[in-house]
CSV table of C-alpha atoms in Angstrom, one decimal:
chain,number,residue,atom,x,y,z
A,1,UNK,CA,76.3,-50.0,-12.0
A,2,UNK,CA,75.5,-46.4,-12.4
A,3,UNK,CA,77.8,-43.8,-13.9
A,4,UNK,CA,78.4,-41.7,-10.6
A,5,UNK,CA,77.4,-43.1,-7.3
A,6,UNK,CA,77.1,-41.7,-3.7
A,7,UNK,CA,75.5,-42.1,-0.8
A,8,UNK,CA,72.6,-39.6,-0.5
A,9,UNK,CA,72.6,-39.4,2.8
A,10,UNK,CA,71.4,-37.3,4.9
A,11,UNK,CA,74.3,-36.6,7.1
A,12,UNK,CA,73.5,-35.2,10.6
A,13,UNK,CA,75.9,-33.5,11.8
A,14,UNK,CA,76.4,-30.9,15.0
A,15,UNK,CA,78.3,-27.6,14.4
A,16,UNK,CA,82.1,-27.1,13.9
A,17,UNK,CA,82.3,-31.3,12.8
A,18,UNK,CA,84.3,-32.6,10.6
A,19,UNK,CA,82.3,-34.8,7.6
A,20,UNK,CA,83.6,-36.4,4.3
A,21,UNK,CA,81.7,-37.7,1.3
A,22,UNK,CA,82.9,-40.4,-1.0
A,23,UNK,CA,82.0,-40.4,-4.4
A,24,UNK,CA,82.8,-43.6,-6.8
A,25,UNK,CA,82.9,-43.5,-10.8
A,26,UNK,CA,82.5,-46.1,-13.5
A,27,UNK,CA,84.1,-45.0,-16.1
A,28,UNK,CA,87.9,-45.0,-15.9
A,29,UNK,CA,88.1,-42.3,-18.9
A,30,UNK,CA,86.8,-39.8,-17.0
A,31,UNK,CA,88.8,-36.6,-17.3
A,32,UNK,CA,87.5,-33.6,-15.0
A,33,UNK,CA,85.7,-34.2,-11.6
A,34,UNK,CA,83.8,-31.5,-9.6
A,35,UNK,CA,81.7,-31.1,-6.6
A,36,UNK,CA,78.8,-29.0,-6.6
A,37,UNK,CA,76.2,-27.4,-4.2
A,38,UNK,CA,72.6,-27.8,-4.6
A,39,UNK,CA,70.2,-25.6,-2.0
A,40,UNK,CA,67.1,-27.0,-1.5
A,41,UNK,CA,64.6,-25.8,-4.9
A,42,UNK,CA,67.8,-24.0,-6.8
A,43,UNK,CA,70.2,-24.3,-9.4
A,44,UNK,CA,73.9,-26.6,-8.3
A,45,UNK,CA,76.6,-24.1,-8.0
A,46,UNK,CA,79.8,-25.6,-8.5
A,47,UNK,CA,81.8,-25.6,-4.7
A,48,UNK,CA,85.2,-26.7,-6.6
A,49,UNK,CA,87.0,-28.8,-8.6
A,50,UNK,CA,89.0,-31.9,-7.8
A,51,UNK,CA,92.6,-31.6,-9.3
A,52,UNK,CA,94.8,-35.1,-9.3
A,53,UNK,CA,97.4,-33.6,-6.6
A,54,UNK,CA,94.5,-32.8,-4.2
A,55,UNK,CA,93.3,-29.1,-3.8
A,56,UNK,CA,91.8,-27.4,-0.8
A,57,UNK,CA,89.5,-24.1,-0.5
A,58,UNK,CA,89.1,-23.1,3.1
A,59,UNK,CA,87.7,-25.5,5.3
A,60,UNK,CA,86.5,-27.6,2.0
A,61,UNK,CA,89.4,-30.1,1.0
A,62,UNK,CA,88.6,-32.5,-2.4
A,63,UNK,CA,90.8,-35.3,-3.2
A,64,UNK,CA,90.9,-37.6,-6.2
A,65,UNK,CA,92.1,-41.2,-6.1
A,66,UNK,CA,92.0,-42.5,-9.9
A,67,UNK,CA,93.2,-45.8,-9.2
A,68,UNK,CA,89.9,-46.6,-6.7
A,69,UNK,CA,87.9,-44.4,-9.3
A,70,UNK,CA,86.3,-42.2,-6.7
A,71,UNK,CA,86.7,-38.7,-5.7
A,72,UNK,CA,86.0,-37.2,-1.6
A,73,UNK,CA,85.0,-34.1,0.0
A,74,UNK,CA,85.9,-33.0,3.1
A,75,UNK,CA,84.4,-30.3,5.2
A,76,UNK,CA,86.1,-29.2,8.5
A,77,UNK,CA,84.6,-27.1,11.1
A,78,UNK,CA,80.9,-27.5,9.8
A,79,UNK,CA,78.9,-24.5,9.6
A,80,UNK,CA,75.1,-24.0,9.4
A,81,UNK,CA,75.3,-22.9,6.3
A,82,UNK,CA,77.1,-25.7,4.4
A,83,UNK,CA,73.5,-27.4,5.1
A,84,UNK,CA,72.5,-28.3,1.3
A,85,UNK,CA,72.9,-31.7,-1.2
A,86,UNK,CA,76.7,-31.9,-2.3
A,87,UNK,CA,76.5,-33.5,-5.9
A,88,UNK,CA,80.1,-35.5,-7.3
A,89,UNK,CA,79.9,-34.6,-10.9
A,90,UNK,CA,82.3,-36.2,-13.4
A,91,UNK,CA,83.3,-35.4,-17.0
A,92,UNK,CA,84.0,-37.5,-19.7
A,93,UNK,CA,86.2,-37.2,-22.7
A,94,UNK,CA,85.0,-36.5,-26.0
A,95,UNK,CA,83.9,-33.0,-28.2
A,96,UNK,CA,80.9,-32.5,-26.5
A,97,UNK,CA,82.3,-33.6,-22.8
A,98,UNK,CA,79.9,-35.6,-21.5
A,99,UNK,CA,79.0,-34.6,-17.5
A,100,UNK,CA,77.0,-37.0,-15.2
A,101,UNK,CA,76.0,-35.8,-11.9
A,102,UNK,CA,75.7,-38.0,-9.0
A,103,UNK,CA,72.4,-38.0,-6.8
A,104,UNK,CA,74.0,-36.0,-4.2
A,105,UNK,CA,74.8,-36.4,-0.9
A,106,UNK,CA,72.4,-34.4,1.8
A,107,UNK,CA,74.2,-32.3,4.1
A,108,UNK,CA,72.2,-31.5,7.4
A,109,UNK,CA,74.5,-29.1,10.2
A,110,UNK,CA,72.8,-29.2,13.5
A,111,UNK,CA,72.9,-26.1,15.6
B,1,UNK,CA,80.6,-14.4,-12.9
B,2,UNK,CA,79.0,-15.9,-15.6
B,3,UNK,CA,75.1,-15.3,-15.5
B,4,UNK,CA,72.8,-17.5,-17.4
B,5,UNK,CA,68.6,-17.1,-16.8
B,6,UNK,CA,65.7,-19.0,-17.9
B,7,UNK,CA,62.3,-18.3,-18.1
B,8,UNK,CA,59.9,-19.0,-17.1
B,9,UNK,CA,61.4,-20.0,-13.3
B,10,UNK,CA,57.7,-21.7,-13.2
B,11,UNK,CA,54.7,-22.8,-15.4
B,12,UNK,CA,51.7,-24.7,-14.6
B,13,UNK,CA,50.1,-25.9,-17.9
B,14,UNK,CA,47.1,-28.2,-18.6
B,15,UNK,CA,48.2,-32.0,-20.1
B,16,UNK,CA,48.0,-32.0,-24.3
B,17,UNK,CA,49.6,-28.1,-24.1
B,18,UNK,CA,53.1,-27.2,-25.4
B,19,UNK,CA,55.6,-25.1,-23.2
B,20,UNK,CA,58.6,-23.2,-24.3
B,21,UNK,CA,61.6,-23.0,-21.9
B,22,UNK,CA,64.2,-20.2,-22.7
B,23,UNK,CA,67.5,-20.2,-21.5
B,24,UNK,CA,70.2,-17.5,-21.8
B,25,UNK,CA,73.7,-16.8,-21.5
B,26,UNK,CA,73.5,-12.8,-20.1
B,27,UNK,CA,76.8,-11.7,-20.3
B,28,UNK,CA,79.4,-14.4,-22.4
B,29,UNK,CA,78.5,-16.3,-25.6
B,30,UNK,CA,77.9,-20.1,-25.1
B,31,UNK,CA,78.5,-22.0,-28.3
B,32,UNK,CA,77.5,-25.4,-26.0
B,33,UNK,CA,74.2,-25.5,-23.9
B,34,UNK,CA,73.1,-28.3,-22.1
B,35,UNK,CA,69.8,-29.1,-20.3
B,36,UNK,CA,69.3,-31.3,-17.6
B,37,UNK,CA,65.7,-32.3,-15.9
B,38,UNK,CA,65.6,-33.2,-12.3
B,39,UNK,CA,62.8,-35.2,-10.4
B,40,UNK,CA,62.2,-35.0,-6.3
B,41,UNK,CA,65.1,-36.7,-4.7
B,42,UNK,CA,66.8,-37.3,-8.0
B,43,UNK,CA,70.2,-36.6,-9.7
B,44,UNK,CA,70.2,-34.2,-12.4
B,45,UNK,CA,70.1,-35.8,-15.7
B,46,UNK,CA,71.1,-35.2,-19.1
B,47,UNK,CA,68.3,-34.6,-21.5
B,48,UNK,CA,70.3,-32.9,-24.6
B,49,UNK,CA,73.3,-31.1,-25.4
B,50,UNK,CA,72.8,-27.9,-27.7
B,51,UNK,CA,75.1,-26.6,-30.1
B,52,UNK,CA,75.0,-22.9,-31.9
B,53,UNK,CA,73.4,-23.5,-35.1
B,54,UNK,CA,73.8,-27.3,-35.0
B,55,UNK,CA,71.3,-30.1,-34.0
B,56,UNK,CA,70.9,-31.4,-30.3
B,57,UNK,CA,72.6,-34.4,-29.4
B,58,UNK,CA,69.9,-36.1,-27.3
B,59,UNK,CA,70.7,-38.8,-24.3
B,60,UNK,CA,69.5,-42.1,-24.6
B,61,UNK,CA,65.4,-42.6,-23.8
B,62,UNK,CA,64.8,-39.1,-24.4
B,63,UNK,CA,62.4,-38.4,-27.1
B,64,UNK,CA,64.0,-35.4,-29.6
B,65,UNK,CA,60.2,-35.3,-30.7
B,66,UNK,CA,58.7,-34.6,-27.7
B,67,UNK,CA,61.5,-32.0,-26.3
B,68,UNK,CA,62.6,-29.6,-29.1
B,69,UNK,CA,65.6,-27.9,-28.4
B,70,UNK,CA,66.8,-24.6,-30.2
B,71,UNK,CA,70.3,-23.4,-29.8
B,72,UNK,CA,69.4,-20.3,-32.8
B,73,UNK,CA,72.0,-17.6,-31.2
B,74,UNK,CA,75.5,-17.9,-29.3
B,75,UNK,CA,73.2,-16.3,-26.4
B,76,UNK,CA,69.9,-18.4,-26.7
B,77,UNK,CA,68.5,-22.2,-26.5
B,78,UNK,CA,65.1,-22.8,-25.9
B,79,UNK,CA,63.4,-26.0,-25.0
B,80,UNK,CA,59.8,-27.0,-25.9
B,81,UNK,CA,58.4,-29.5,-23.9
B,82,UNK,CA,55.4,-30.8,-26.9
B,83,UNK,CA,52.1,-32.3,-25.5
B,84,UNK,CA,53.1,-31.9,-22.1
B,85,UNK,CA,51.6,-34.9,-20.1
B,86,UNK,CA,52.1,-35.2,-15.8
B,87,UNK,CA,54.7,-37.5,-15.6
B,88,UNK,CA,56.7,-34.2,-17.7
B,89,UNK,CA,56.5,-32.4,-14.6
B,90,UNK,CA,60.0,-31.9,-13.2
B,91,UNK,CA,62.8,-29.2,-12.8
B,92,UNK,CA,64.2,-28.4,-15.7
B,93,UNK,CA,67.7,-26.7,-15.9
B,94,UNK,CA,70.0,-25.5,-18.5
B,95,UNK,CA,73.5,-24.6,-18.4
B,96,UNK,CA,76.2,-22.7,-20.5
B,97,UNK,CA,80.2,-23.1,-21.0
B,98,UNK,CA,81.5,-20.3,-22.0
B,99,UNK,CA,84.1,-20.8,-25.3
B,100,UNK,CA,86.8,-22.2,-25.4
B,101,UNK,CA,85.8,-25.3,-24.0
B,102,UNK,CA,88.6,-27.0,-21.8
B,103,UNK,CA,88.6,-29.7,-18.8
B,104,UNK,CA,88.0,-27.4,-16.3
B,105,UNK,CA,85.6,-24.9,-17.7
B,106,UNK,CA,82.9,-24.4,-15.3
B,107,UNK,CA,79.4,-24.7,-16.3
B,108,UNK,CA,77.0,-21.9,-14.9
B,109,UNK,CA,73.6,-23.1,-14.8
B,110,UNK,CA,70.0,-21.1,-15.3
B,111,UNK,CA,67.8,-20.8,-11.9
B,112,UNK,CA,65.8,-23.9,-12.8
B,113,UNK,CA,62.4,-23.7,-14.7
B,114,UNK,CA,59.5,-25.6,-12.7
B,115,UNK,CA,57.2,-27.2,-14.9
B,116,UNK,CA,53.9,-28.9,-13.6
B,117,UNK,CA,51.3,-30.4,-15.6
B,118,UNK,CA,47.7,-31.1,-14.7
């Protein structure tokens, strides 16, 4: 089973839509989750963390469910410009903190 | 924000050749570096973690012979991919933590260095 899994799409979806991504982890130690933005060729940028109470950013909202090991993302009111590979990264206890990035789930906002 | 850069952002190299990666942390000292390689359609993964002035802690099935990492400065780590072969050819990208480390502390990651080998 690998460390981080999710599904890596793509996800088609039309303007001003509502879409989630699921994210599941193996390791039941894990201590900090995160989901980042990749854009097509460039560097991830991290989008925001995922606290255990929930936490919500604008029209992004992350959640955290530690007993299912597996963190979400939701985006409402899709814009063309949240078109880009949304990558579940999870870190691990330890001095050097470990962190494993999932594949990443494509993001595709249709006009 | 944190800014950190690499250079080259691309290199085309002949097979047998040795390429040196440089990453940097422009404007915070990063006593941690890590750098991560990333094929076509692929998750970013591990290669090494760098340490100021300590020895890289290398992932499992990566060779510390063939990918020398330097972490000589609080501001610098360089990677040297050694006899460079095709199958080396990926995205190679590094990333800082700023000090002190803690749960949350974001990493900011380098622009990516693309490295292709004939």
């Amino acid at each position: 089973r690998k460390e981080v899994e999710q599904d890596p799409g793509p996800f088609n979806v039309p303007e001003g839509a509502t879409v989630a991504f699921n994210c599941t982890y193996s390791n039941s130690a894990s201590q900090s989750f995160f989901w980042y933005r990749q854009d097509c060729r460039k560097e991830p940028k991290l989008l925001m963390s995922v606290y255990s109470s929930g936490n919500e950013d604008g029209r992004f909202t992350a959640q955290l469910n530690r007993a299912s090991q597996y963190i979400s993302l939701l985006i409402r009111d899709s814009k063309l410009s949240d078109s880009a590979t949304y990558l579940c990264v999870v870190k691990d206890l330890g001095g050097y903190q470990k962190v494993t990035f999932g594949i990443g789930t494509k993001l595709q906002v249709i006009p | 924000g944190a800014v950190v850069s690499q250079h080259p952002s691309r290199v085309i190299c002949k097979s047998g050749t040795s390429v040196k990666i440089e990453c940097r942390s422009l404007d915070f000292q990063a006593t941690t570096m890590f750098w991560y390689r990333q094929f076509p359609k692929k998750s970013l993964m591990l290669m090494a973690t760098s340490n100021e002035g300590s020895k890289a802690t290398y992932e499992q099935g990566v060779e510390k012979d063939k990918f020398l990492i330097n972490h000589a400065s609080l501001t610098l780590s360089t990677l040297t991919v050694t006899s460079a072969h095709p199958e080396d050819s990926s995205f190679y990208i590094c990333s800082a933590r700023d000090r002190p480390a803690s749960s949350y502390n974001e990493q900011f990651f380098g622009p990516g260095t693309r490295l292709t080998v004939l």
